[in-house]
Coordinates of C-alpha atoms in Angstrom, one line a residue:
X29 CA 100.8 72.3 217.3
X30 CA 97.9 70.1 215.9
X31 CA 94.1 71.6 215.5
X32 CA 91.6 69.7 217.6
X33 CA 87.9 68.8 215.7
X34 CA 85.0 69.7 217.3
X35 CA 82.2 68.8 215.0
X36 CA 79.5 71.9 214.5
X37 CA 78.1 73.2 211.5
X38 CA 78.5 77.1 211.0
X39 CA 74.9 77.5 210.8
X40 CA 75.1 76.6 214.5
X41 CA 77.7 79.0 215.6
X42 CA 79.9 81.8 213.8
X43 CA 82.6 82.9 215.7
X44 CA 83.0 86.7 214.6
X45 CA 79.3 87.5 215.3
X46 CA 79.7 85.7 218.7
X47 CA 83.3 87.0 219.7
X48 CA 83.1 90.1 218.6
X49 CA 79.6 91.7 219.3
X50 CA 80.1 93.2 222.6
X51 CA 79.8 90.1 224.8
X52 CA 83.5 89.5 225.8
X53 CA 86.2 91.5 225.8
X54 CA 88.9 89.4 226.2
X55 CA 88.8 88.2 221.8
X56 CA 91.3 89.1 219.0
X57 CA 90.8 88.4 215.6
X58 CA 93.9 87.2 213.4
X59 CA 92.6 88.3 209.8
X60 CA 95.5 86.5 208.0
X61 CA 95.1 83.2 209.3
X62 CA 90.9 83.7 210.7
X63 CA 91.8 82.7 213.9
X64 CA 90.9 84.0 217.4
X65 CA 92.8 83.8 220.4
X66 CA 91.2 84.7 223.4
X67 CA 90.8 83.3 227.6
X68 CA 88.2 81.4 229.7
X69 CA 88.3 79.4 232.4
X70 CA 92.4 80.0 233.0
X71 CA 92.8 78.8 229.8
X72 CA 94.7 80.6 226.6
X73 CA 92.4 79.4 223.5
X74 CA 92.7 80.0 219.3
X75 CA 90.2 79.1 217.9
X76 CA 89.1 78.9 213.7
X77 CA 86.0 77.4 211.8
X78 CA 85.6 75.2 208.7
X79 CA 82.2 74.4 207.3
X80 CA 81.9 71.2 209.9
X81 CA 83.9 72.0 212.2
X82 CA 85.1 74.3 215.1
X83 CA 89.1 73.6 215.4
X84 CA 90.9 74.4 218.4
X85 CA 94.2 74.6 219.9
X86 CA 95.7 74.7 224.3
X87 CA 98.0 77.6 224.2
X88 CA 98.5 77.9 228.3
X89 CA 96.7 77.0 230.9
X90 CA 96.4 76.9 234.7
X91 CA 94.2 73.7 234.3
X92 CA 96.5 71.3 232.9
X93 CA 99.3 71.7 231.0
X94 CA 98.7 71.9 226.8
X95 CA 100.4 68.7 225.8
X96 CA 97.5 66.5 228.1
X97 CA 94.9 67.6 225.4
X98 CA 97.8 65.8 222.5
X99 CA 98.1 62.7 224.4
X100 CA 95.9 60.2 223.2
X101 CA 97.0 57.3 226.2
X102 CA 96.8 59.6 228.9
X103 CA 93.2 58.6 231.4
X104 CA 93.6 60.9 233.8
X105 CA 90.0 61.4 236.0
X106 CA 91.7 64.6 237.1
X107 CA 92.8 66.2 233.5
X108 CA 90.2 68.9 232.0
X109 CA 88.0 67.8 229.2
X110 CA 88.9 71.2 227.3
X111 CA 86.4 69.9 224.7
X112 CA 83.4 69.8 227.3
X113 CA 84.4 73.3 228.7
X114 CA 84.1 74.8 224.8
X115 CA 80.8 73.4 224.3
X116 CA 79.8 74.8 227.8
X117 CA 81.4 78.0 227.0
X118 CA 79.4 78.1 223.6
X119 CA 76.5 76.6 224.8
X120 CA 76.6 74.1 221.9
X121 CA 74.0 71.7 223.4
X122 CA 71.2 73.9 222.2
X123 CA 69.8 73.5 218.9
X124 CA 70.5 76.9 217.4
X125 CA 69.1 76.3 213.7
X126 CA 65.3 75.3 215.8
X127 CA 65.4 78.8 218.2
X128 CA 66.4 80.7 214.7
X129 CA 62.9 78.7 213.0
X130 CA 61.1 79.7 215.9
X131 CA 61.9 83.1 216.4
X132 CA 61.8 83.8 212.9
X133 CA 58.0 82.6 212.8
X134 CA 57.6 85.1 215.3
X135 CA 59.2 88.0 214.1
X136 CA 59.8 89.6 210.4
X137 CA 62.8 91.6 211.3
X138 CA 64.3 88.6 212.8
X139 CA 64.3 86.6 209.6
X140 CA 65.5 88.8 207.7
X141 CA 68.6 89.9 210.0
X142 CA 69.1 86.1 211.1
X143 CA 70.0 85.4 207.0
X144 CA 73.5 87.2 207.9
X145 CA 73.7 86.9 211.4
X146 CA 73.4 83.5 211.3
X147 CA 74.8 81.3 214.5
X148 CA 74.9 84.2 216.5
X149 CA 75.4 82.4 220.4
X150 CA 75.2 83.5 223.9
X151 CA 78.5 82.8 225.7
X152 CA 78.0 81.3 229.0
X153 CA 80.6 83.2 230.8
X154 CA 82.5 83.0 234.5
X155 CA 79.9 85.0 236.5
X156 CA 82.9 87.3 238.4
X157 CA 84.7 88.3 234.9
X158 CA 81.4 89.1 233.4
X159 CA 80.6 91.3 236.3
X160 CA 83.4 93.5 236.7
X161 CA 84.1 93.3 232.6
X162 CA 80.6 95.1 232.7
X163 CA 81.6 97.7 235.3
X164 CA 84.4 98.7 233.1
X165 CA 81.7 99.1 230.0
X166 CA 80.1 101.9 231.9
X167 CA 80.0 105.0 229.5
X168 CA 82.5 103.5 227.7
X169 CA 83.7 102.3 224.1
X170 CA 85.1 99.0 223.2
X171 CA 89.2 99.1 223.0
X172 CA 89.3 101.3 226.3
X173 CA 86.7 98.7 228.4
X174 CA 89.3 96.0 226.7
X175 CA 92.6 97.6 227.8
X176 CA 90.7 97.7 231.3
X177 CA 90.1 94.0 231.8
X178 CA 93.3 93.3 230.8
X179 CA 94.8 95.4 233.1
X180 CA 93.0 94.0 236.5
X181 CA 94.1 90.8 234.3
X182 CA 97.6 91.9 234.2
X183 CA 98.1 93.2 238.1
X184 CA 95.6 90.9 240.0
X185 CA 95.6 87.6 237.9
X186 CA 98.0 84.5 237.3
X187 CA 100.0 84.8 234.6
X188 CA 99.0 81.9 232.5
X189 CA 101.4 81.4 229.7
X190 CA 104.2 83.7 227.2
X191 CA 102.9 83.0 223.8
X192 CA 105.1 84.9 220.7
X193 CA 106.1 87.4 222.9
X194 CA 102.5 88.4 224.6
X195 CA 102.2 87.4 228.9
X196 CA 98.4 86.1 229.0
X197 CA 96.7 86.1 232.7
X198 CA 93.8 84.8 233.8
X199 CA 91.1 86.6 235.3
X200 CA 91.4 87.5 239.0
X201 CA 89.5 85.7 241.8
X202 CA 86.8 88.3 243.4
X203 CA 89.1 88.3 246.6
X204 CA 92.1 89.8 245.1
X205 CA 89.9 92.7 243.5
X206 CA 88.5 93.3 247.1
X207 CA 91.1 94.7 249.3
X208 CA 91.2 98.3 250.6
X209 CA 94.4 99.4 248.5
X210 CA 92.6 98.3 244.6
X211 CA 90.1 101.5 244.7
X212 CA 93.2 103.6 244.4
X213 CA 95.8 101.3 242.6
X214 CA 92.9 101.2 239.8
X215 CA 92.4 105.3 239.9
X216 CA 96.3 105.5 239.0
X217 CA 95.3 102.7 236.3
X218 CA 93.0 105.4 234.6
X219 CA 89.6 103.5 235.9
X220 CA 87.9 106.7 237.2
X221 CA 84.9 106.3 239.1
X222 CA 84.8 102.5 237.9
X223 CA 87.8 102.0 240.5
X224 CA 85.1 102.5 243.4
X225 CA 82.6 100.2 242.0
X226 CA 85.0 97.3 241.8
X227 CA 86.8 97.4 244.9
X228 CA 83.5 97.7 247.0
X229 CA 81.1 95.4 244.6
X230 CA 84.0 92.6 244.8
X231 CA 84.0 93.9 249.0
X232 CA 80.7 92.7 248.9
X233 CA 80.5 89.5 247.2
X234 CA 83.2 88.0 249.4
X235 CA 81.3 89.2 252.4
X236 CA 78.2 87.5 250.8
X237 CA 79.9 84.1 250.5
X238 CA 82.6 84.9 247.3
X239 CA 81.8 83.3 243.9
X240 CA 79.5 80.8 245.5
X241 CA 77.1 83.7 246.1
X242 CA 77.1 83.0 242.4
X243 CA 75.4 79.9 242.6
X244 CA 72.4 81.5 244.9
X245 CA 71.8 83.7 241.9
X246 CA 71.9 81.0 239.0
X247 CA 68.9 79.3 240.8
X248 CA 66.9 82.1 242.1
X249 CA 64.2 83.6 239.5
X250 CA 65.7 85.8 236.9
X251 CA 63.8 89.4 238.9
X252 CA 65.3 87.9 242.3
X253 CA 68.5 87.4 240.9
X254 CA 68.2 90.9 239.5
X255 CA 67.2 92.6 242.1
X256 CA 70.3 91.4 244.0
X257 CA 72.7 92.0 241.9
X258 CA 71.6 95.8 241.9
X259 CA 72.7 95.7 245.4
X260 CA 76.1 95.6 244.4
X261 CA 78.1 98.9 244.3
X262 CA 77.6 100.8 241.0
X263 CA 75.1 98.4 239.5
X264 CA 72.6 99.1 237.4
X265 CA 69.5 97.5 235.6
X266 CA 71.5 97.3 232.6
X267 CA 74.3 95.7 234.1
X268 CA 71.7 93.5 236.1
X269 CA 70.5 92.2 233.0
X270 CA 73.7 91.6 231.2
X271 CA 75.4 89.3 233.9
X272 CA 71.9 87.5 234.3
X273 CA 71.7 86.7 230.6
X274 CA 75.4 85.8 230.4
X275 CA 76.2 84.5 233.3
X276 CA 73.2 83.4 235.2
X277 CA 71.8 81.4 232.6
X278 CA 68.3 83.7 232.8
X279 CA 68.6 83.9 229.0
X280 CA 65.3 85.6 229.4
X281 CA 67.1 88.6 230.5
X282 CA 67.2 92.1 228.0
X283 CA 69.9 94.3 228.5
X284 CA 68.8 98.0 227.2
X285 CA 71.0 100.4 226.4
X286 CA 70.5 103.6 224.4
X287 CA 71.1 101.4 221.4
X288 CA 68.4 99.2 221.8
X289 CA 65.8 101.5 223.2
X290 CA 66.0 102.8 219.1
X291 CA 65.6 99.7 218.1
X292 CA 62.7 98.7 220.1
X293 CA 61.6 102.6 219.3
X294 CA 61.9 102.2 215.5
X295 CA 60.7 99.1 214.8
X296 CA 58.2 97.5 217.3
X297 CA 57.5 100.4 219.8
X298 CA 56.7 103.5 217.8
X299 CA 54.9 105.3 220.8
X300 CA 58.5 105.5 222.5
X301 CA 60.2 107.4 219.6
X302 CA 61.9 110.9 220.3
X303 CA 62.6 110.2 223.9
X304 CA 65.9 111.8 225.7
X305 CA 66.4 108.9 228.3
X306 CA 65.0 105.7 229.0
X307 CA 63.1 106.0 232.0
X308 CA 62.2 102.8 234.2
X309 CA 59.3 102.6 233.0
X310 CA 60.1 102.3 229.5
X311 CA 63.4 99.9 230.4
X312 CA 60.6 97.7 231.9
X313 CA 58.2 97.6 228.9
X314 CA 61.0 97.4 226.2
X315 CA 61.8 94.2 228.0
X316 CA 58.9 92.3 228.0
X317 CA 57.6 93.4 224.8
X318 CA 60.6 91.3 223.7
X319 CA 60.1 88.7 226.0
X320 CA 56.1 88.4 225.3
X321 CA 57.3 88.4 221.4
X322 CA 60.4 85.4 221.6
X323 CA 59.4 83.6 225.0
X324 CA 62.3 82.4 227.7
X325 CA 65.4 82.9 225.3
X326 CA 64.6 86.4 224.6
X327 CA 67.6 88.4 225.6
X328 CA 69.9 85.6 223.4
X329 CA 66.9 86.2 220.4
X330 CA 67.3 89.9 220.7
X331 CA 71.4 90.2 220.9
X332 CA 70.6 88.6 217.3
X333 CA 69.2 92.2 216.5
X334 CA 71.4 94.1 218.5
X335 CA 74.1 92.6 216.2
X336 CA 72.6 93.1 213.0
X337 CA 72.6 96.8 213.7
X338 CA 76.1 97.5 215.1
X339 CA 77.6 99.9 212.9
X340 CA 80.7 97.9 212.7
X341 CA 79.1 95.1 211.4
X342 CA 77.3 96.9 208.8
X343 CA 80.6 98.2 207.3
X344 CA 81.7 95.1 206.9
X345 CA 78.7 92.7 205.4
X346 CA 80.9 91.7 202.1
X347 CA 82.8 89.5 204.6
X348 CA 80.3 88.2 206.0
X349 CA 78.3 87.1 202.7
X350 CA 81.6 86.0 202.2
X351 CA 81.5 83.7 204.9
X352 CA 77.9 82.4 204.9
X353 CA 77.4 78.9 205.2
X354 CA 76.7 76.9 201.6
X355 CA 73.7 75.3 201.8
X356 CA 74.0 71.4 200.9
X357 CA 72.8 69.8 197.6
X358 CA 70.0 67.8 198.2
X359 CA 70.8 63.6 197.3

């Protein structure tokens, strides 16, 4: 099967800081070969970077079949334009390299962690798998909150394709998570208390109009589209904020977790240090420090941070220095 080209720079996006800092779940990395194979939009993708480009390959999907994107007569109105859904995906119609110069003009600790964490994006995610993929990451670590969303993949979705010996499915319409009998198939699935939270949150969103309720949300203020979300079963602020900044397109949104209330404590907020729990109060005024100090794209500025200090990452910076992109000779 033959790569596609998408021309982008890696300055502009790096796919292990993207795909694999806690933003999707639904990622695996291929050391050997550098390539990812993951699933959006009903579609089976692997995906692997050059310098220039971003090269991709149609494994399954419940689109259009794989060999459309090979054809080169095909002019059918109807087929997907698989390359316009992965620059939607990785939102590359924004100027990355700028927002880095900017941000970095605002904030020391920025520049310095953007040097690594270069090309860090914000996925623009299908608002329904974000949600209940963030349900799952309640008190929760990543393998288990990944073996989760595959299994409401597995038993509610559409299988999409068989690739070497692995089923892929696509993520289940909010309708088929919202019927009386999930709550309990999902408690014998080792959910816990996240089995509640789905069935009645997904209960809820199809008697609020299913995924166009969606819609409502992306054009509503980013607090008003908060503030309804929380009305769902079992969702927080925190959970609030992530589907707003991944989903919703409020990029502004700040997702703050224990994790980020030390960052915020350590290196801007030093009156917050030494605290057991972040209180509402605090929740509020951690976000819009950020928010004062990197403007309307704050919450996609700060997961810049966020993945700078992940553990995992830090283990592993000889790869990524590996990896950085060479800077260009000057003609």
């Amino acid at each position: 099967m033959n790569w596609n080209k998408l021309l982008c720079n890696r300055n502009e996006l790096q796919l292990r800081g993207t795909l694999n800092g806690g933003q999707s779940f639904r990622w695996t990395h291929n050391k050997d070969k550098d390539e990812w194979t993951g699933i959006f939009s009903k579609t089976v993708w692997k995906l692997k970077q050059s310098e220039d480009f971003l090269q991709y390959q149609i494994i399954g999907s419940l689109k259009n079949p794989p060999e459309s994107i090979k054809s080169k007569t095909r002019k059918d109105a109807n087929e997907p334009n698989f390359e316009v859904m992965l620059k939607k995906y990785f939102r590359l119609e924004l100027p990355l390299t700028k927002y880095y110069e900017e941000w970095s003009e605002k904030d020391a600790l920025f520049k310095t962690a953007c040097k690594q964490f270069y090309g860090i994006r914000m996925l623009a995610q299908e608002p329904v798998e974000n949600l209940f993929s963030f349900i799952c990451s309640q008190n929760n670590h990543i393998s288990r909150i990944s073996s989760m969303v595959e299994k409401l993949c597995t038993f509610y979705g559409e299988e999409i394709c068989e690739y070497e010996g692995v089923k892929y499915y696509s993520f289940p319409d909010v309708n088929k998570l919202s019927g009386s009998q999930v709550e309990q198939k999902l408690r014998d699935l080792g959910f816990g208390y996240r089995a509640k939270f789905i069935q009645k949150s997904a209960a809820q969103i199809v008697e609020w109009g299913g995924e166009e309720w969606f819609d409502t949300l992306h054009n509503m203020k980013y607090k008003d589209a908060r503030q309804e979300l929380m009305k769902l079963c079992g969702i927080g602020p925190k959970v609030a904020d992530c589907i707003c900044l991944m989903s919703l397109n409020h990029l502004e949104a700040l997702p703050v977790d224990t994790h980020v209330y030390q960052i915020a404590a350590h290196n801007y907020l030093p009156h917050l240090r030494g605290k057991k729990n972040v209180t509402d109060k605090m929740y509020a005024e951690i976000g819009d420090h950020f928010r004062q100090l990197y403007g309307d794209m704050a919450g996609w500025a700060h997961t810049v941070l966020f993945c700078a200090d992940l553990k995992k990452f830090q283990t592993d910076t000889s790869d990524m220095e590996n990896s950085k992109p060479k800077k260009k000779r000057k003609k």
